[in-house]
Tab-separated table of C-alpha atoms and ligand atoms in Angstrom:
chain	number	residue	atom	x	y	z
A	1372	MET	CA	0.000	0.000	0.000
A	1373	ALA	CA	1.353	3.420	-0.971
A	1374	THR	CA	2.346	5.656	1.907
A	1375	PRO	CA	2.709	9.445	1.838
A	1376	VAL	CA	6.492	8.971	2.027
A	1377	MET	CA	6.495	6.615	-1.007
A	1378	ASP	CA	4.245	9.018	-2.924
A	1379	LYS	CA	6.702	11.825	-2.222
A	1380	VAL	CA	9.699	9.739	-3.375
A	1381	GLU	CA	7.915	8.721	-6.585
A	1382	ALA	CA	6.809	12.291	-7.283
A	1383	GLU	CA	10.375	13.535	-6.830
A	1384	ALA	CA	11.680	10.799	-9.140
A	1385	ALA	CA	9.096	11.700	-11.792
A	1386	SER	CA	10.069	15.378	-11.687
A	1387	SER	CA	13.837	14.755	-11.605
A	1388	PRO	CA	15.661	16.077	-14.658
A	1389	TYR	CA	18.221	13.269	-14.410
A	1390	ILE	CA	18.451	10.434	-16.911
A	1391	THR	CA	20.796	7.486	-17.194
A	1392	ALA	CA	22.776	7.868	-20.395
A	1393	THR	CA	25.226	5.354	-21.833
A	1394	PHE	CA	28.573	6.793	-22.899
A	1395	ARG	CA	30.417	4.438	-25.230
A	1396	ILE	CA	34.027	5.601	-25.090
A	1397	ARG	CA	36.940	4.527	-27.262
A	1398	ARG	CA	39.684	3.468	-24.858
A	1399	PHE	CA	43.363	2.970	-25.641
A	1400	ASN	CA	46.326	2.565	-23.359
A	1401	PRO	CA	49.468	1.421	-25.199
A	1402	GLU	CA	51.050	0.381	-21.880
A	1403	VAL	CA	48.292	-2.177	-21.333
A	1404	ALA	CA	47.076	-3.374	-24.743
A	1405	ALA	CA	47.998	-2.842	-28.375
A	1406	GLU	CA	44.400	-2.508	-29.537
A	1407	ALA	CA	41.776	0.125	-28.771
A	1408	TYR	CA	38.368	-1.014	-27.545
A	1409	TRP	CA	34.961	0.410	-26.615
A	1410	GLU	CA	33.870	0.717	-23.001
A	1411	ASP	CA	30.376	1.651	-21.803
A	1412	PHE	CA	29.659	3.847	-18.778
A	1413	GLN	CA	26.166	4.480	-17.383
A	1414	VAL	CA	26.014	8.071	-16.186
A	1415	GLU	CA	23.257	9.729	-14.170
A	1416	ILE	CA	23.070	13.159	-15.680
A	1417	ASP	CA	20.840	16.112	-16.457
A	1418	PRO	CA	20.437	16.190	-20.258
A	1419	LYS	CA	21.000	19.951	-20.106
A	1420	GLU	CA	24.594	19.222	-19.066
A	1421	ARG	CA	27.413	18.823	-21.558
A	1422	VAL	CA	29.445	15.864	-22.716
A	1423	LEU	CA	32.404	17.341	-20.810
A	1424	ASP	CA	30.354	17.129	-17.589
A	1425	ALA	CA	29.696	13.444	-18.269
A	1426	LEU	CA	33.393	12.816	-18.901
A	1427	HIS	CA	34.194	14.525	-15.609
A	1428	LYS	CA	31.667	12.340	-13.754
A	1429	ILE	CA	33.234	9.234	-15.290
A	1430	LYS	CA	36.786	10.311	-14.496
A	1431	TRP	CA	36.119	11.595	-11.002
A	1432	ASP	CA	33.591	8.980	-9.803
A	1433	MET	CA	33.944	5.848	-11.928
A	1434	ASP	CA	37.312	5.436	-13.642
A	1435	GLY	CA	40.176	7.792	-12.879
A	1436	THR	CA	42.232	6.357	-15.741
A	1437	LEU	CA	40.005	7.906	-18.404
A	1438	THR	CA	42.210	10.420	-20.213
A	1439	PHE	CA	41.165	13.496	-22.150
A	1440	ARG	CA	42.211	17.116	-22.602
A	1441	ARG	CA	40.242	20.132	-21.476
A	1442	SER	CA	41.053	23.470	-19.963
A	1443	CYS	CA	38.618	26.382	-20.179
A	1444	ALA	CA	35.372	24.323	-20.334
A	1445	HIS	CA	33.774	27.223	-22.210
A	1446	GLY	CA	34.646	26.876	-25.903
A	1447	ILE	CA	37.695	29.136	-25.812
A	1448	CYS	CA	40.868	27.063	-25.454
A	1449	GLY	CA	40.132	24.493	-28.175
A	1450	SER	CA	41.566	21.572	-26.230
A	1451	ASP	CA	38.570	19.184	-26.063
A	1452	ALA	CA	37.699	18.519	-29.689
A	1453	MET	CA	36.575	14.910	-30.011
A	1454	ARG	CA	34.369	12.780	-32.212
A	1455	ILE	CA	30.971	12.605	-30.561
A	1456	ASN	CA	28.317	10.442	-32.226
A	1457	GLY	CA	30.559	10.339	-35.288
A	1458	ARG	CA	30.976	14.107	-35.620
A	1459	ASN	CA	33.780	16.408	-34.503
A	1460	ARG	CA	32.633	18.693	-31.688
A	1461	LEU	CA	33.909	20.376	-28.537
A	1462	ALA	CA	32.826	18.300	-25.515
A	1463	CYS	CA	32.321	21.507	-23.515
A	1464	LYS	CA	29.896	22.941	-26.076
A	1465	THR	CA	27.842	19.800	-26.760
A	1466	LEU	CA	24.649	19.362	-24.761
A	1467	ILE	CA	23.604	15.814	-23.993
A	1468	LYS	CA	19.969	16.541	-24.893
A	1469	ASP	CA	21.085	17.315	-28.470
A	1470	LEU	CA	22.580	13.831	-28.921
A	1471	ALA	CA	19.527	11.530	-28.706
A	1472	PRO	CA	20.703	10.266	-25.278
A	1473	GLU	CA	18.226	7.364	-25.261
A	1474	LYS	CA	20.830	5.604	-27.426
A	1475	PRO	CA	24.498	5.120	-26.494
A	1476	ILE	CA	26.530	8.283	-27.087
A	1477	THR	CA	29.846	7.432	-28.733
A	1478	VAL	CA	32.966	9.408	-27.858
A	1479	GLU	CA	36.213	8.861	-29.788
A	1480	PRO	CA	39.446	10.744	-30.418
A	1481	ILE	CA	39.602	12.988	-33.496
A	1482	LYS	CA	40.884	11.252	-36.624
A	1483	GLY	CA	44.063	11.709	-38.641
A	1484	LEU	CA	46.391	12.201	-35.660
A	1485	THR	CA	48.064	9.424	-33.679
A	1486	VAL	CA	46.179	8.435	-30.530
A	1487	GLN	CA	48.378	8.605	-27.434
A	1488	LYS	CA	45.860	7.526	-24.809
A	1489	ASP	CA	42.048	7.290	-24.812
A	1490	LEU	CA	40.804	10.619	-26.242
A	1491	ILE	CA	44.223	12.275	-26.454
A	1492	VAL	CA	45.973	12.554	-29.825
A	1493	ASP	CA	49.430	13.801	-30.730
A	1494	MET	CA	48.771	17.392	-31.868
A	1495	GLU	CA	52.350	18.059	-32.982
A	1496	PRO	CA	51.800	17.522	-36.765
A	1497	PHE	CA	48.794	19.846	-36.539
A	1498	PHE	CA	50.798	22.586	-34.788
A	1499	GLN	CA	53.768	22.089	-37.133
A	1500	ALA	CA	51.528	22.912	-40.110
A	1501	TYR	CA	50.282	25.951	-38.180
A	1502	ARG	CA	53.832	27.136	-37.493
A	1503	ASP	CA	54.787	26.561	-41.144
A	1504	VAL	CA	52.379	29.222	-42.443
A	1505	MET	CA	53.955	31.995	-40.305
A	1506	PRO	CA	50.939	32.789	-38.101
A	1507	PHE	CA	52.168	36.198	-36.959
A	1508	LEU	CA	52.200	39.767	-38.266
A	1509	VAL	CA	55.216	40.625	-40.412
A	1510	SER	CA	55.883	44.328	-40.780
A	1511	HIS	CA	59.254	45.965	-41.344
A	1512	GLY	CA	60.224	49.583	-40.846
A	1513	ASN	CA	57.800	52.471	-40.412
A	1514	GLU	CA	57.423	51.602	-36.752
A	1515	PRO	CA	54.349	53.526	-35.659
A	1516	THR	CA	54.571	55.690	-32.592
A	1517	ARG	CA	51.110	54.484	-31.621
A	1518	GLU	CA	48.972	51.635	-33.012
A	1519	ARG	CA	49.083	50.521	-36.672
A	1520	LEU	CA	45.962	52.019	-38.167
A	1521	GLN	CA	43.549	49.987	-40.255
A	1522	SER	CA	40.160	50.891	-41.702
A	1523	ALA	CA	37.068	49.051	-40.504
A	1524	ALA	CA	36.622	47.617	-44.008
A	1525	ASP	CA	40.213	46.298	-44.061
A	1526	ARG	CA	39.737	44.739	-40.621
A	1527	GLU	CA	36.502	43.118	-41.779
A	1528	ARG	CA	38.368	41.404	-44.637
A	1529	PHE	CA	39.845	38.786	-42.292
A	1530	ASP	CA	37.483	39.038	-39.325
A	1531	ASP	CA	36.078	35.512	-39.724
A	1532	THR	CA	39.441	33.763	-39.598
A	1533	THR	CA	40.527	35.616	-36.426
A	1534	LYS	CA	38.017	33.473	-34.517
A	1535	CYS	CA	40.049	30.256	-34.781
A	1536	ILE	CA	40.831	28.561	-31.457
A	1537	LEU	CA	43.107	25.869	-32.983
A	1538	CYS	CA	40.895	23.005	-31.853
A	1539	ALA	CA	41.723	20.871	-34.946
A	1540	ALA	CA	38.070	19.869	-35.451
A	1541	CYS	CA	38.348	21.015	-39.088
A	1542	THR	CA	41.659	19.427	-40.017
A	1543	SER	CA	40.793	16.131	-38.339
A	1544	SER	CA	37.477	15.948	-40.218
A	1545	CYS	CA	39.089	16.400	-43.640
A	1546	PRO	CA	39.274	13.207	-45.732
A	1547	VAL	CA	42.343	14.522	-47.582
A	1548	TYR	CA	44.144	14.917	-44.241
A	1549	TRP	CA	43.079	11.409	-43.143
A	1550	ASN	CA	44.627	9.932	-46.276
A	1551	ASP	CA	48.255	10.768	-45.614
A	1552	GLY	CA	48.499	13.565	-43.057
A	1553	GLN	CA	50.826	15.489	-45.400
A	1554	TYR	CA	48.244	18.095	-46.389
A	1555	PHE	CA	48.646	21.358	-44.437
A	1556	GLY	CA	44.984	21.046	-43.498
A	1557	PRO	CA	42.229	23.634	-43.203
A	1558	ALA	CA	43.254	25.067	-39.813
A	1559	ALA	CA	46.702	26.068	-41.075
A	1560	ILE	CA	45.127	27.672	-44.162
A	1561	VAL	CA	42.600	29.549	-42.003
A	1562	ASN	CA	45.452	30.971	-39.950
A	1563	ALA	CA	47.421	31.877	-43.071
A	1564	HIS	CA	44.298	33.595	-44.409
A	1565	ARG	CA	44.077	35.655	-41.234
A	1566	PHE	CA	47.433	37.313	-42.095
A	1567	ILE	CA	47.412	37.141	-45.911
A	1568	PHE	CA	44.385	39.447	-45.984
A	1569	ASP	CA	45.586	41.756	-43.200
A	1570	SER	CA	46.409	45.128	-44.817
A	1571	ARG	CA	49.191	45.733	-42.241
A	1572	ASP	CA	51.066	42.541	-43.053
A	1573	GLU	CA	53.929	42.296	-45.561
A	1574	ALA	CA	54.451	38.544	-45.880
A	1575	GLY	CA	51.305	37.546	-47.771
A	1576	GLU	CA	53.277	36.600	-50.880
A	1577	GLN	CA	55.566	34.374	-48.816
A	1578	ARG	CA	52.609	32.604	-47.198
A	1579	LEU	CA	50.951	32.105	-50.584
A	1580	GLU	CA	54.125	30.458	-51.870
A	1581	ILE	CA	54.173	28.153	-48.834
A	1582	LEU	CA	50.569	27.128	-49.572
A	1583	ASN	CA	51.310	26.698	-53.296
A	1584	ASP	CA	53.254	23.578	-52.259
A	1585	LYS	CA	52.121	20.130	-53.425
A	1586	ASP	CA	50.725	19.568	-49.915
A	1587	GLY	CA	49.201	23.026	-49.792
A	1588	VAL	CA	45.919	24.578	-50.666
A	1589	TRP	CA	45.387	22.738	-53.978
A	1590	ARG	CA	44.885	19.453	-52.134
A	1591	CYS	CA	41.540	20.719	-50.847
A	1592	ARG	CA	38.677	18.971	-52.649
A	1593	THR	CA	35.997	21.348	-51.342
A	1594	THR	CA	34.222	18.656	-49.331
A	1595	PHE	CA	33.050	21.153	-46.668
A	1596	ASN	CA	33.572	18.736	-43.715
A	1597	CYS	CA	35.813	21.384	-42.183
A	1598	THR	CA	33.155	24.091	-42.343
A	1599	ASP	CA	30.555	21.748	-40.829
A	1600	ALA	CA	32.930	20.801	-38.011
A	1601	CYS	CA	34.111	24.267	-36.950
A	1602	PRO	CA	32.714	25.085	-33.480
A	1603	ARG	CA	33.393	28.778	-34.093
A	1604	GLY	CA	31.244	28.881	-37.203
A	1605	ILE	CA	34.165	29.983	-39.382
A	1606	GLU	CA	33.510	29.626	-43.108
A	1607	VAL	CA	36.592	27.478	-43.486
A	1608	THR	CA	36.013	26.297	-47.053
A	1609	LYS	CA	35.306	29.869	-48.171
A	1610	ALA	CA	38.605	31.005	-46.620
A	1611	ILE	CA	40.427	28.215	-48.470
A	1612	GLN	CA	38.763	29.274	-51.729
A	1613	GLU	CA	39.873	32.862	-51.121
A	1614	VAL	CA	43.459	31.741	-50.670
A	1615	LYS	CA	43.262	29.694	-53.876
A	1616	ARG	CA	41.851	32.712	-55.727
A	1617	ALA	CA	44.601	34.948	-54.328
A	1618	LEU	CA	47.163	32.458	-55.597
A	1619	ILE	CA	45.661	32.567	-59.069
A	1620	THR	CA	45.329	36.341	-59.224
A	1621	ARG	CA	48.084	37.201	-56.722
A	1622	ARG	CA	45.841	39.995	-55.460
A	1623	PHE	CA	44.844	40.264	-51.838
B	2535	SF4	FE1	38.871	24.741	-34.819
B	2535	SF4	FE2	37.462	26.178	-36.597
B	2535	SF4	FE3	39.995	26.843	-36.045
B	2535	SF4	FE4	39.465	24.661	-37.441
B	2535	SF4	S1	39.042	26.752	-38.067
B	2535	SF4	S2	40.934	24.811	-35.758
B	2535	SF4	S3	37.591	23.953	-36.486
B	2535	SF4	S4	38.274	26.875	-34.624
B	2536	F3S	FE1	39.131	19.130	-46.528
B	2536	F3S	FE2	37.637	21.216	-45.972
B	2536	F3S	FE3	38.817	21.030	-48.288
B	2536	F3S	S1	37.205	19.128	-45.429
B	2536	F3S	S2	38.865	18.877	-48.681
B	2536	F3S	S3	39.832	21.202	-46.346
B	2536	F3S	S4	36.803	21.855	-47.900
B	2537	FES	FE1	38.310	24.741	-23.737
B	2537	FES	FE2	36.383	23.042	-24.499
B	2537	FES	S1	37.649	22.947	-22.719
B	2537	FES	S2	37.251	24.675	-25.603
């Protein structure tokens, strides 16, 4: 027979926002086994929370060996890009309710870079390509006594590509990059674009020559995966097209 106490417990359970979601995580520890495998975790969670919150619950309460990168937890540092339900996303910007949590939610490392442990990949090839395109302002002589002036229209020219947080979601979603990893990749081109079209910069020609390489901008097949993957909403493919056009016309 139901008692007032049981009624209260059931009513609270019915109004609780919590669900039990299954997180199917790709695990890999080269010190233990040569092969990666899937492991399921049942997590009590509010669907309004993010995948990063679920990963924290798993690491802090269930399995401290789970390994992943994160820092800011607010979409700024770019360190927690991962493949969630088969798509590159930032764990800290992905709400569980948007992932059909009645089915297992898969979480894997991004593709195209060597997995070091669980969700952590070796980012060095990605950052090498970034360094190769000279991602800094080059300006010789005419040192201004105050700031270097630029019109609003000139600043607007490269506004979109200033938003990059170097998360690698674009590059690691590109099928050309998966094939051999030699392609500079969309993130490096985005960061070259940011300076090529900056009216204050003097090394645009040099950067265009770097991207004219056999592993440069011409390897892009305009598949748009990069644009779909970018958590900052950067029009990555458009930026790549602009660099290609600048190479053809040498006007920027
Ligand atoms: Fe990440 Fe977008 Fe930058 Fe690519 S362009 S690294 S997806 S922020
Ligand atoms: Fe790759 Fe993006 Fe080009 S996904 S092929 S860099 S449009
Ligand atoms: Fe910094 Fe997600 S933890 S972007």
